[in-house]
Coordinates of C-alpha atoms in Angstrom, one line a residue:
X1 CA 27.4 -13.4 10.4
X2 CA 25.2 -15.6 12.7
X3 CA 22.1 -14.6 11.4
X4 CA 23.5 -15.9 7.8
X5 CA 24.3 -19.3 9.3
X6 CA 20.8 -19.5 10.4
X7 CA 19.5 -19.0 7.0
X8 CA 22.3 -20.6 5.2
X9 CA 20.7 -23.8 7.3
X10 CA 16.9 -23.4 6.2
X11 CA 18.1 -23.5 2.5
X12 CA 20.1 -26.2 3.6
X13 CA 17.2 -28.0 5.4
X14 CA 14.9 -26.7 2.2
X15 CA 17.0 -28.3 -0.4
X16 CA 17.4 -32.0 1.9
X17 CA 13.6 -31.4 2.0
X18 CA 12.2 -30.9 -1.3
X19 CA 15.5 -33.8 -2.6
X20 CA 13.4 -36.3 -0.2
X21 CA 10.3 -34.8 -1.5
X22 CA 11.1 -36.1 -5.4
X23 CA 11.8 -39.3 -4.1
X24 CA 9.0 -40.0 -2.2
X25 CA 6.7 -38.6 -4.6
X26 CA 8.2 -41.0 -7.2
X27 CA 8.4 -44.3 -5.0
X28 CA 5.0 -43.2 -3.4
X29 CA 6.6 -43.7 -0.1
X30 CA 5.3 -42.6 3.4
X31 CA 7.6 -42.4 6.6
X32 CA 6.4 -42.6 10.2
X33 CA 8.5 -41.4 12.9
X34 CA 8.1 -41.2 16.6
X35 CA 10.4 -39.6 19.1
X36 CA 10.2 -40.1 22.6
X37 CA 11.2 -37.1 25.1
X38 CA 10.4 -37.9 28.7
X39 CA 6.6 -39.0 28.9
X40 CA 5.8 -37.1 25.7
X41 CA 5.4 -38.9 22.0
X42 CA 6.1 -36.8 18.8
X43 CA 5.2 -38.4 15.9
X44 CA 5.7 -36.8 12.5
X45 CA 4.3 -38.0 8.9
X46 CA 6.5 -37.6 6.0
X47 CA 5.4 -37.6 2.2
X48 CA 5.9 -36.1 -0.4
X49 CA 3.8 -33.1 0.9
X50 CA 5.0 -32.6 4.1
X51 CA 8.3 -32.5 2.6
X52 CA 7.6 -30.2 -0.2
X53 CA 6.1 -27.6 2.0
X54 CA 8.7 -28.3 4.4
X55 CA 11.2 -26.7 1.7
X56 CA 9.1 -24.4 0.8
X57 CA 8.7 -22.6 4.5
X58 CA 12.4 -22.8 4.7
X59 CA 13.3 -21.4 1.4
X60 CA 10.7 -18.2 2.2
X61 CA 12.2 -18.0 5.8
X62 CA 15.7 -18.1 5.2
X63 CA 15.3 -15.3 2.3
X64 CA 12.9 -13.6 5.1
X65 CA 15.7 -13.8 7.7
X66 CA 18.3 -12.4 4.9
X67 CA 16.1 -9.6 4.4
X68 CA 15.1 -8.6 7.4
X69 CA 19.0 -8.0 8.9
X70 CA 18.8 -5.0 6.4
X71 CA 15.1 -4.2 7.1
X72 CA 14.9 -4.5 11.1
X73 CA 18.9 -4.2 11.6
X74 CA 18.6 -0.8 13.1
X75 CA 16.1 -1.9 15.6
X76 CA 16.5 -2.3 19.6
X77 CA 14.9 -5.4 20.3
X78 CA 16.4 -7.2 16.8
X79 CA 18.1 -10.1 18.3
X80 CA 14.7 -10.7 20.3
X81 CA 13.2 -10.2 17.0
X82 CA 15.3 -12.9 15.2
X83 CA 14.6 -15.4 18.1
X84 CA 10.9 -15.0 17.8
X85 CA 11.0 -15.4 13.9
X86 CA 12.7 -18.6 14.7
X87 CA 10.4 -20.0 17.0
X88 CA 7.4 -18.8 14.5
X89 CA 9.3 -20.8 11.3
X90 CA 10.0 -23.7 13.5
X91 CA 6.7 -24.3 15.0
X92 CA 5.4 -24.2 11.4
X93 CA 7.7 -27.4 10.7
X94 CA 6.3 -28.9 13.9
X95 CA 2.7 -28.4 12.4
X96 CA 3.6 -29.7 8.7
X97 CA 5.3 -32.8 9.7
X98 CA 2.5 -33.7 12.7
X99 CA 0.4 -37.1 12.3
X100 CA -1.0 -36.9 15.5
X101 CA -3.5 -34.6 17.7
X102 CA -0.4 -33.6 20.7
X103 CA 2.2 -32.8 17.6
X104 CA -0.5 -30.9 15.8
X105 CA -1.1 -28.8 18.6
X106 CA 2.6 -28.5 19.9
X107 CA 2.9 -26.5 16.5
X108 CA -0.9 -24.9 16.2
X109 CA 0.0 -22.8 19.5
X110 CA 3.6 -22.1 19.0
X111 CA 2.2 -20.2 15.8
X112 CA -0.5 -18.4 18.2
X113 CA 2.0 -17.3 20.8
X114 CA 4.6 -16.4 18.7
X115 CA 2.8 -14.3 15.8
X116 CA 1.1 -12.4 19.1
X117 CA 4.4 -11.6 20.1
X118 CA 5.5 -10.4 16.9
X119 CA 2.7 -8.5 16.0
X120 CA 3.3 -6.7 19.3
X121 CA 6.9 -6.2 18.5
X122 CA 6.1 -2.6 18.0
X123 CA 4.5 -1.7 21.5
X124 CA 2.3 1.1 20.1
X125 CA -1.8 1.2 20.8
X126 CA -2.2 -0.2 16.9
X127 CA -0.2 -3.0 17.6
X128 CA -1.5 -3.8 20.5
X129 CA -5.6 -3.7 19.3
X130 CA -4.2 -6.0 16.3
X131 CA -2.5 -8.3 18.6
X132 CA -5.0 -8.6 20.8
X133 CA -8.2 -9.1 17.6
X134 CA -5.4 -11.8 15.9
X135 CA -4.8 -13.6 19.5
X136 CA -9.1 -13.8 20.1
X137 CA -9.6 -15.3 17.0
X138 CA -6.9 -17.7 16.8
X139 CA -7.8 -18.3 20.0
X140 CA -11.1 -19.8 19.1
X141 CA -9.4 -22.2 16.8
X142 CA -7.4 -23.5 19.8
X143 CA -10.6 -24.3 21.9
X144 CA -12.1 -26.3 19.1
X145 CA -8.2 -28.2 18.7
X146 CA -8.4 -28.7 22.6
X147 CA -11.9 -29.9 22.0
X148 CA -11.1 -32.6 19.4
X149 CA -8.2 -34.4 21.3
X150 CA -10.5 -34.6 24.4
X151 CA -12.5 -36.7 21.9
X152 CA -9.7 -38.4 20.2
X153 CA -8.7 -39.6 23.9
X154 CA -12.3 -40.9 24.6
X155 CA -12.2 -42.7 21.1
X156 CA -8.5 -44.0 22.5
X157 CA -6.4 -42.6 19.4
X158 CA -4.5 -38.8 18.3
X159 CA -3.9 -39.7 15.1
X160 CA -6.0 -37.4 13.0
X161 CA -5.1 -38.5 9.4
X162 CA -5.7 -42.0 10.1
X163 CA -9.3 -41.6 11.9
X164 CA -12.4 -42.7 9.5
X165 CA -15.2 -39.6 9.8
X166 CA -18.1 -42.7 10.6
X167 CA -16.5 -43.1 14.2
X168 CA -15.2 -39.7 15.0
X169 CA -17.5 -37.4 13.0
X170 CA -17.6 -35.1 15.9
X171 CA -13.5 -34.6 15.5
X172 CA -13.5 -34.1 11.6
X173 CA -16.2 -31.2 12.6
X174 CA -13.9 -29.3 15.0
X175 CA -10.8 -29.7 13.3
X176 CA -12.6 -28.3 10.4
X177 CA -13.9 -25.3 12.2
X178 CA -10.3 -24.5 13.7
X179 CA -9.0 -24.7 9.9
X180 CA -11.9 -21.9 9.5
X181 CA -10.4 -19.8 12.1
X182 CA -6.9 -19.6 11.3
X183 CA -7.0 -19.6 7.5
X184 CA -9.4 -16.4 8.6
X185 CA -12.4 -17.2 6.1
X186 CA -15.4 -15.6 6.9
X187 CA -16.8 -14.7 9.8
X188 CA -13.2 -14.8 11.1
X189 CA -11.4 -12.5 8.6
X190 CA -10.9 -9.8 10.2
X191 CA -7.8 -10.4 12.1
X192 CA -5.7 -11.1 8.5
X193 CA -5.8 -7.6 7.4
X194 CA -5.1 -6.0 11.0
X195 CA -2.4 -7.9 11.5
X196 CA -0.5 -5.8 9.3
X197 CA 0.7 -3.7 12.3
X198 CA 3.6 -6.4 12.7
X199 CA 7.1 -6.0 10.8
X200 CA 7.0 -6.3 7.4
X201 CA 9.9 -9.4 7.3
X202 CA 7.0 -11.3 9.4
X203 CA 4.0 -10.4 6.9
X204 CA 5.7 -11.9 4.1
X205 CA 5.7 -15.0 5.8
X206 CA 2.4 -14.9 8.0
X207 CA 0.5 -14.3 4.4
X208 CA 3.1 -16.7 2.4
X209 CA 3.7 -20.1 3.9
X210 CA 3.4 -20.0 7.7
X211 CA 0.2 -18.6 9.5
X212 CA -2.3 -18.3 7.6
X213 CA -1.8 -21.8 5.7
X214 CA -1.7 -23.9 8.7
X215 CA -5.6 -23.6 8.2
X216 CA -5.3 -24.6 4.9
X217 CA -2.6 -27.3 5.2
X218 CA -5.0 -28.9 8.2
X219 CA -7.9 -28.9 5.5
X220 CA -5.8 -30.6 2.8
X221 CA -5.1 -33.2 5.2
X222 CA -8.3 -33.8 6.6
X223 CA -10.0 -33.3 2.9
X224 CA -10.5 -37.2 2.1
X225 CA -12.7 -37.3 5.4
X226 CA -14.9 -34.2 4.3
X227 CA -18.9 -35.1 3.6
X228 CA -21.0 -33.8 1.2
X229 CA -22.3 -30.9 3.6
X230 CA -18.5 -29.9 4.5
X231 CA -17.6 -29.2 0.7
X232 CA -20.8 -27.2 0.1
X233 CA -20.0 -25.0 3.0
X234 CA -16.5 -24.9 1.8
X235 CA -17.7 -23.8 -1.5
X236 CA -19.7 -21.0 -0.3
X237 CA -17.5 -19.6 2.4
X238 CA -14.4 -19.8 0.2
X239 CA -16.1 -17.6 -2.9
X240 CA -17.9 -14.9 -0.4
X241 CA -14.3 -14.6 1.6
X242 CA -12.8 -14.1 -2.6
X243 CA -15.3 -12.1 -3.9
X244 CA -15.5 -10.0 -0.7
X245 CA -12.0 -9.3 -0.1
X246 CA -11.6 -8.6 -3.5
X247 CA -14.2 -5.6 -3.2
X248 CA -12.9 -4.5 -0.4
X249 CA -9.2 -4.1 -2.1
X250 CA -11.1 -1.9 -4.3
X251 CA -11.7 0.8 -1.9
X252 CA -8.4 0.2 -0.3
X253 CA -5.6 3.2 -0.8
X254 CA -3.1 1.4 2.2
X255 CA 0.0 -0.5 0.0
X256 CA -0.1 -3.3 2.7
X257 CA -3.7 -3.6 2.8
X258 CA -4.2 -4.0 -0.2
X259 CA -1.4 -7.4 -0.3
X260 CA -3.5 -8.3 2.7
X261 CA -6.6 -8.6 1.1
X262 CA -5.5 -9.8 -2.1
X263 CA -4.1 -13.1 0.7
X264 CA -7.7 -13.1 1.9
X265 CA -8.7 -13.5 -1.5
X266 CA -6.6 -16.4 -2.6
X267 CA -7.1 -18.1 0.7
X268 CA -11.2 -18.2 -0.6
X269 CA -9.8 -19.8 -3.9
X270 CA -8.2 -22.1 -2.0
X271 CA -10.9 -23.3 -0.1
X272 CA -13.4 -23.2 -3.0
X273 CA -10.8 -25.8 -4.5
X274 CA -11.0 -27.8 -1.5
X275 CA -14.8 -27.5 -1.1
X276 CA -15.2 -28.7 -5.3
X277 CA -12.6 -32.3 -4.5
X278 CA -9.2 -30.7 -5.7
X279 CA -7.0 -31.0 -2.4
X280 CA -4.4 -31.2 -4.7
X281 CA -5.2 -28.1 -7.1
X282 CA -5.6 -26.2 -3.6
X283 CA -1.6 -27.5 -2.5
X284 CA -0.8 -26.7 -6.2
X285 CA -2.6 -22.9 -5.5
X286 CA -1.0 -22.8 -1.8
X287 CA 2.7 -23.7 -3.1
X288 CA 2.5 -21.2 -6.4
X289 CA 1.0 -18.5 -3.9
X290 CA 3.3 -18.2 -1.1
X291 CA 6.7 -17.7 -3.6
X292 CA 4.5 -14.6 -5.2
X293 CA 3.1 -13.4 -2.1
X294 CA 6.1 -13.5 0.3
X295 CA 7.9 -11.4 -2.4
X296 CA 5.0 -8.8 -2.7
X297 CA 5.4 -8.2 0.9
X298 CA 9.2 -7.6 0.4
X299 CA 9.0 -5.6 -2.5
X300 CA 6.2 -3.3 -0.9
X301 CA 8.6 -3.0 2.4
X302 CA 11.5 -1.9 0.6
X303 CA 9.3 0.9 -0.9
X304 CA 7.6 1.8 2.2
X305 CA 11.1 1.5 4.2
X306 CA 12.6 3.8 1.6
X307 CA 10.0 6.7 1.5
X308 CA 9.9 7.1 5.3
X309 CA 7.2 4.9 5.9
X310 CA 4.5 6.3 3.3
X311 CA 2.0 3.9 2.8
X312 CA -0.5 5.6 0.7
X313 CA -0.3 4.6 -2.9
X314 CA -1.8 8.0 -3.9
X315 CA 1.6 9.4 -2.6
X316 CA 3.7 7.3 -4.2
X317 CA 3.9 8.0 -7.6
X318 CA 6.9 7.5 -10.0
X319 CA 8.6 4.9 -7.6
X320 CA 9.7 2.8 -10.5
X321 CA 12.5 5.5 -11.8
X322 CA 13.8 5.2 -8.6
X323 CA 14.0 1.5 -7.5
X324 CA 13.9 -0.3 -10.8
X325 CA 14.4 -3.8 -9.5
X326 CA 11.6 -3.4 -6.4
X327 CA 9.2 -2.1 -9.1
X328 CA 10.1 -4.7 -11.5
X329 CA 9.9 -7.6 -9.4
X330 CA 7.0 -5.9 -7.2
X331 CA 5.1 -6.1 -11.0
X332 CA 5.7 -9.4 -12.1
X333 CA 4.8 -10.9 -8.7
X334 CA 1.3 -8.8 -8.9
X335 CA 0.9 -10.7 -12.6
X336 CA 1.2 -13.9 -11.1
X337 CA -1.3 -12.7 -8.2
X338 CA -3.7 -12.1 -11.9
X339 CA -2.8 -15.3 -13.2
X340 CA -1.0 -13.8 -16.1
X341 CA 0.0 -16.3 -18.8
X342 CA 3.0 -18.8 -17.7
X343 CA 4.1 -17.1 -14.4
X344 CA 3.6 -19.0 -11.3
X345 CA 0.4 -18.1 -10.1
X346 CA -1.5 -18.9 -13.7
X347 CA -0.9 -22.6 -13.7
X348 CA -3.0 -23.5 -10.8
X349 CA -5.3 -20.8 -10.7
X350 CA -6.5 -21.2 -14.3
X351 CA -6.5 -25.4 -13.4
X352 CA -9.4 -24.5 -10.3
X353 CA -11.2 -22.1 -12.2
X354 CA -11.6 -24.5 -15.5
X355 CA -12.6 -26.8 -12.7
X356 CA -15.3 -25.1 -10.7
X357 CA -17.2 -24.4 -14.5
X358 CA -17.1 -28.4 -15.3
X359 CA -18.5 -28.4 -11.8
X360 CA -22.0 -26.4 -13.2
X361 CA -21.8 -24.4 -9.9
X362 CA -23.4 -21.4 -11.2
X363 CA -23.5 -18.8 -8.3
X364 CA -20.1 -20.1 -6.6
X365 CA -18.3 -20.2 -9.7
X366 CA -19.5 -17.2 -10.9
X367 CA -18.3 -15.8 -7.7
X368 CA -15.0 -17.3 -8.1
X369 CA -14.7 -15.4 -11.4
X370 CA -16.0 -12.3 -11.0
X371 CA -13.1 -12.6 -7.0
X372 CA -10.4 -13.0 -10.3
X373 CA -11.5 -10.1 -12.3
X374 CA -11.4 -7.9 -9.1
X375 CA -7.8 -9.2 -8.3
X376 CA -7.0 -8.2 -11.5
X377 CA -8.4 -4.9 -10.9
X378 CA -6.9 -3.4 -8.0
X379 CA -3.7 -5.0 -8.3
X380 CA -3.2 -3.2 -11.5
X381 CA -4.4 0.2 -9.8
X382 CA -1.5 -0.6 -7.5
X383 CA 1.1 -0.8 -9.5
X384 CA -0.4 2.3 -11.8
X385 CA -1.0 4.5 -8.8
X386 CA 2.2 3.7 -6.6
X387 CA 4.6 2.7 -9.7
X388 CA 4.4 4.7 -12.9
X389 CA 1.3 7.5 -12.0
X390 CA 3.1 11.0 -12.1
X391 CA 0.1 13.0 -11.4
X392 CA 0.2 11.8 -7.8
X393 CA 1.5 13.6 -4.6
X394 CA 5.1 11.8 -5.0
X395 CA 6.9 11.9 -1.5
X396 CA 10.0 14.1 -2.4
X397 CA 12.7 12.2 0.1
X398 CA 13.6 8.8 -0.7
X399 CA 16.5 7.1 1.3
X400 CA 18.4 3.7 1.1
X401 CA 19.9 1.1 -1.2
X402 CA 17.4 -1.5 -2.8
X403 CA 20.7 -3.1 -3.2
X404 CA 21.0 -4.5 -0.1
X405 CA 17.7 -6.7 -0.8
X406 CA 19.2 -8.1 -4.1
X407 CA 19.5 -11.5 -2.5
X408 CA 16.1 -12.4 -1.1
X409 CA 14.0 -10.2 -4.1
X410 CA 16.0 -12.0 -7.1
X411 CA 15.7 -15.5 -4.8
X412 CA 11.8 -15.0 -5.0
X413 CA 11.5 -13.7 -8.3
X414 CA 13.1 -16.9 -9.8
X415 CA 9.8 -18.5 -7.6
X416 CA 7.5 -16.4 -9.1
X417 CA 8.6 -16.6 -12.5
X418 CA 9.3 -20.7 -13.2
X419 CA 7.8 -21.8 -9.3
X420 CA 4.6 -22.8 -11.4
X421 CA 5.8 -24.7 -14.0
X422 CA 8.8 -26.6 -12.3
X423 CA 6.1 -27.7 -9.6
X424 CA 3.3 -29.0 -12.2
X425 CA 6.0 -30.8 -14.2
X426 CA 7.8 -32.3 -11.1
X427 CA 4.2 -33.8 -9.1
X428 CA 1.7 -32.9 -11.2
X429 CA 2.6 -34.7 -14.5
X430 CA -1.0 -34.4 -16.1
X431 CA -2.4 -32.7 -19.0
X432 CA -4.5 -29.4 -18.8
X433 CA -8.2 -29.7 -17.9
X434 CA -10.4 -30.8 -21.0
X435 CA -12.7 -27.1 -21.0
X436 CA -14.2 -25.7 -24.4
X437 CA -12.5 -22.8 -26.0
X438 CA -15.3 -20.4 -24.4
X439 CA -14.1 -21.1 -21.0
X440 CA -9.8 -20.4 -21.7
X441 CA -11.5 -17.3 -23.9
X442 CA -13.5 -15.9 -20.7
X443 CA -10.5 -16.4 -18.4
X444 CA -8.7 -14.0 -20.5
X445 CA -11.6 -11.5 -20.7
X446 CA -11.6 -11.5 -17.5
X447 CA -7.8 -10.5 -17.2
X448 CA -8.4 -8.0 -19.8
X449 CA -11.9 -6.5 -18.2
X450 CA -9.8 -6.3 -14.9
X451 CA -7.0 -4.6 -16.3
X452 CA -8.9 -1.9 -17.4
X453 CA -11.3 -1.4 -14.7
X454 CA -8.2 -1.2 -12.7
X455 CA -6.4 1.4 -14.6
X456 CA -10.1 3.6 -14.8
X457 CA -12.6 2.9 -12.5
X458 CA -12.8 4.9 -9.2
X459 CA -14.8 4.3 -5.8
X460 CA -16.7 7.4 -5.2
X461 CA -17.2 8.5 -1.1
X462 CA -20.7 7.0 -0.3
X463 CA -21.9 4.3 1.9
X464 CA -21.0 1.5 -0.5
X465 CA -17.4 2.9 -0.1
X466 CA -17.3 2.9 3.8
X467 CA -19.4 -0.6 3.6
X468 CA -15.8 -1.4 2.0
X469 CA -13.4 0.5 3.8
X470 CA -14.8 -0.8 6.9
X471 CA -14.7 -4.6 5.2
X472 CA -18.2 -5.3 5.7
X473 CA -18.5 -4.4 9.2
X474 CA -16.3 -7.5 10.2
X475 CA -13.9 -6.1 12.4
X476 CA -16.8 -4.4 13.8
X477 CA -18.5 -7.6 14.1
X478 CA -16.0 -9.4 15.7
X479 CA -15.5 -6.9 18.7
X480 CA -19.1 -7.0 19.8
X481 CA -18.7 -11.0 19.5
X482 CA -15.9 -11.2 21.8
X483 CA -16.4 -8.0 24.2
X484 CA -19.3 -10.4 26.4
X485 CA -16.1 -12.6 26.8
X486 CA -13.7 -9.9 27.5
X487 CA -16.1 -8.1 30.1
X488 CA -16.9 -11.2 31.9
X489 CA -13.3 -12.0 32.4
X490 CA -12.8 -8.4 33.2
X491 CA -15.7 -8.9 36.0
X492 CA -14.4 -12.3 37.1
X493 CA -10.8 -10.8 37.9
X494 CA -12.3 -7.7 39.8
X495 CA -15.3 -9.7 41.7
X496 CA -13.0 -12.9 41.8
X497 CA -9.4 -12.7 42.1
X498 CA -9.7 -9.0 43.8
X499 CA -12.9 -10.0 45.5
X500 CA -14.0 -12.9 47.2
X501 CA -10.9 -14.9 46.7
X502 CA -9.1 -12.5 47.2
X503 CA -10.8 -12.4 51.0
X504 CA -11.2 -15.9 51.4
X505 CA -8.0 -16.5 50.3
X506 CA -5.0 -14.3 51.0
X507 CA -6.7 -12.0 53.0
X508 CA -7.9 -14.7 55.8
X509 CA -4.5 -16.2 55.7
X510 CA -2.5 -12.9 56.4
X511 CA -5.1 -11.8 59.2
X512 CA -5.1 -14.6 60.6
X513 CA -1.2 -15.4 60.7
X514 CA -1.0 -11.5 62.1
X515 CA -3.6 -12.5 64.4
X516 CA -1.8 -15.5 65.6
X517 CA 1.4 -13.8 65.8
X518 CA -0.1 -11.3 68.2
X519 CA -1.4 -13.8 70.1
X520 CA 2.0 -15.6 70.3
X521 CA 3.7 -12.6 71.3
X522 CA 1.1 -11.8 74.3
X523 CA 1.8 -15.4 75.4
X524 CA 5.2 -15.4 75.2
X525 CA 5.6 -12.2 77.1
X526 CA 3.0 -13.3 80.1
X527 CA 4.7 -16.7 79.8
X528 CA 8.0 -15.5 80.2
X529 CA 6.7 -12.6 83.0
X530 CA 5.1 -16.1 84.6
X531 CA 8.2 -18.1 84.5
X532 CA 10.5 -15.0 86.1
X533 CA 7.5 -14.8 88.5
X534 CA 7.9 -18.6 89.3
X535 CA 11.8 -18.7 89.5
X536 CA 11.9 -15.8 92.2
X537 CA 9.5 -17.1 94.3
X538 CA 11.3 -20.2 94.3
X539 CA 14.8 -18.9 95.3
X540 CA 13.4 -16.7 97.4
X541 CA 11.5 -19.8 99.3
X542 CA 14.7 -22.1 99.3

């Protein structure tokens, strides 16, 4: 009952939220607060963004929570599992609501701690490698964050949002390389897909609204300070991470995986909607995406959790005869992820497609479109192959009640469904991009051309197939980068900690105290010989 009072308070905090959200959007309203705890200053900034994504995160975590007493309730450790979930969904809030450097980072490493933890949650070797590759790179992100408020103290202010990029050019730099790291765009991708080890309640909102968007929330915020040089790079790191992931998904047979990806792909979109001056097509993109993504991640855990743990779509044929509602709502949200007409993911990602070709960015954009086709592609292989295929090797023992997820799954499939079109009506309020006919036409070719690549194109075995299945050599990649680190701590523990401070230190201390404690005790047994001596002489004299 407890763990429904904790969610019954998110929605209640979500609904507060997103109510505040409409009126400050409509008064065009900012709020500052600071709250003083001992000798540290919080200070949160709340408009209508903040607020809106505020609701969000606590709509997707309360229907997480919900779900995941059904998913993880069997488990030992699930009451340390709930507490950790918590702390991961509330360090998110810190983060959305920060205006300064010391509340930014109060939430940027509650997020790194506490997704470690849960991805560990398992204790097995795969967990522990994933933990360990997610931790590194997040890890690098924190250096650069610890880097800029060293800065911001010289220039004598935390305030990020309100810093001009002419005197703190340095700071917009590292913030924006720490948004790099956690909203895993390339060089730094690899972590996204392995952390996949962790529950599935936590990977619906890791690839949804919590983790992997604090990158991308940072970078709205700190979009009006960007230069011309930051959008290019944005530009071009945001359709390689699209268009790569997307090929990748291709050669991908893992359920989870392939959800992982497709997050890597969207996050590119996102950023190539940043990099081309659309923060607010990219919110619009990051709002639409997390109600479709968190409940692809559900949808895919209720099949895996109720066919033993199979997570090969090749043996998972005929699911849908089974568990109707999971199949039906797994497919609808995988037609938003296409940007199928009027669901929630086709209203902003046709809006920063239609803008990156007014934009005459010919290789990025093309990019961009070729990332959509691909997503189109493999998402309709998943749904054919796992779903409806009858020619697979369908795992004969299936076990549980999709009736128990009801709640969350019908919760998010509202989102997916009308989450688009309530959000463009409510802060949008604009007409559809002025584009030629052409353009709308070769958005729908490229649906079409995806679908059917998808239902009939196969990856044979080759190297361009383990180039893929290996994703480029990134994860690869990032080991050798971060084993000269690893091995030099490794050498400074052994030769340092066990070595020389280890003599220097403790070791001189405890010979020397047993040294001096010998000594002591020679003393004080020729003392006390000495003073006997002394005392029988002198009776025997008197």
């Amino acid at each position: 009952m407890t763990y429904y009072l904790y969610s019954f308070f998110l929605l209640i905090l979500g609904c507060v939220s997103m109510g505040l959200s409409l009126f400050f959007y409509s008064s065009d309203f900012i709020y500052l607060v600071s709250v003083s705890f001992l000798s540290f200053i919080y200070q949160a900034h709340l408009d209508w963004i903040s607020l809106s994504f505020l609701f969000l995160v606590s709509l997707i975590s309360s229907q997480v929570l919900i779900y995941s007493i059904y998913y993880m309730g069997e488990e030992v450790f699930y009451e340390r599992f709930k507490y950790l979930l918590l702390l991961f969904v509330f360090s998110m809030a810190f983060l959305i609501v920060s205006s300064d450097g010391l509340s930014l980072l109060l939430g940027w490493d509650g997020l790194g701690v506490t997704s470690y933890a849960l991805i560990l949650f398992y204790s097995n070797p795969k967990s522990s490698s994933s933990g360990m590759i997610t931790a590194l790179s997040n890890r690098v992100g924190d250096i650069l964050i610890l880097w800029s408020l060293g800065l911001s103290y010289v220039l004598g202010s935390w305030d990020y949002m309100f810093i001009s990029i002419e005197s703190s050019y340095l700071v917009i730099v590292l913030l924006f390389l720490a948004s790099l790291t956690k909203s895993a765009q390339i060089p730094f991708s690899a972590w996204l897909p392995a952390a996949m080890a962790a529950p599935t309640p936590v990977s619906s909102l890791v690839h949804s609204s919590t983790l992997v968007t604090a990158g991308v929330f940072l970078m709205i915020r700190l979009s009006p300070s960007f230069s011309h040089t930051g959008n290019f790079l944005l530009i071009l790191l945001g359709s390689m991470t699209a268009l790569l992931s997307g090929l990748v998904a291709m050669a991908e047979y893992d359920f989870k995986r392939i959800i992982a990806l497709s997050t890597l792909s969207q996050l590119g979109v996102m950023m190539f909607s940043l990099g081309i001056g659309c923060p607010l097509l990219c919110y619009f993109h990051l709002f639409a995406h997390a109600l479709f993504k968190a409940l692809l991640f559900m949808c895919s855990g209720v099949i895996i959790h109720s066919s033993g743990g199979t997570q090969d779509i090749r043996r998972l044929g005929s699911i849908s005869s089974l568990l109707p509602f999971s199949c039906l709502a797994l497919s609808v949200a995988s037609l938003s992820l296409m940007g199928f007409p009027f669901l929630a993911g086709f209203y902003s990602k046709d809006m920063i497609i239609e803008s990156s070709s007014m934009e005459l960015l010919l290789f990025p954009s093309l990019a961009i479109l070729v990332a959509a086709l691909l997503t189109c592609s493999y998402s309709f292989r998943l749904m054919s192959v796992s779903l409806t295929s009858f020619s697979c090797n369908w795992v004969s023992f299936i076990k549980g009640d999709e009736g128990d997820y009801t709640i969350p799954l019908g919760t998010l499939y509202s989102g997916a469904l009308f989450g688009g079109v309530l959000f463009y009506w409510s802060f949008l309020g604009m007409e559809s991009l002025l584009v030629s006919s052409l353009e709308k036409f070769s958005l729908l070719v490229c649906l079409s051309v995806g679908i059917y690549t998808g239902l009939n194109m196969t990856l044979n075995k080759g190297f361009m197939f383990d180039f893929l299945c290996t994703m480029a050599f990134l994860p690869s990649l990032t080991f050798l980068l971060g084993f000269p680190y690893l091995k030099s701590g490794d050498i400074i523990y052994n030769q340092g900690d066990q070595g020389w401070v280890e003599y220097l230190g403790p070791s001189i201390q405890s010979t020397s105290i047993t040294y001096l404690s010998s000594m002591n005790d020679i003393f004080m047994s020729v003392g006390f010989k000495l003073l006997l001596l002394v005392s029988f002489t002198g009776i025997w004299l008197i």
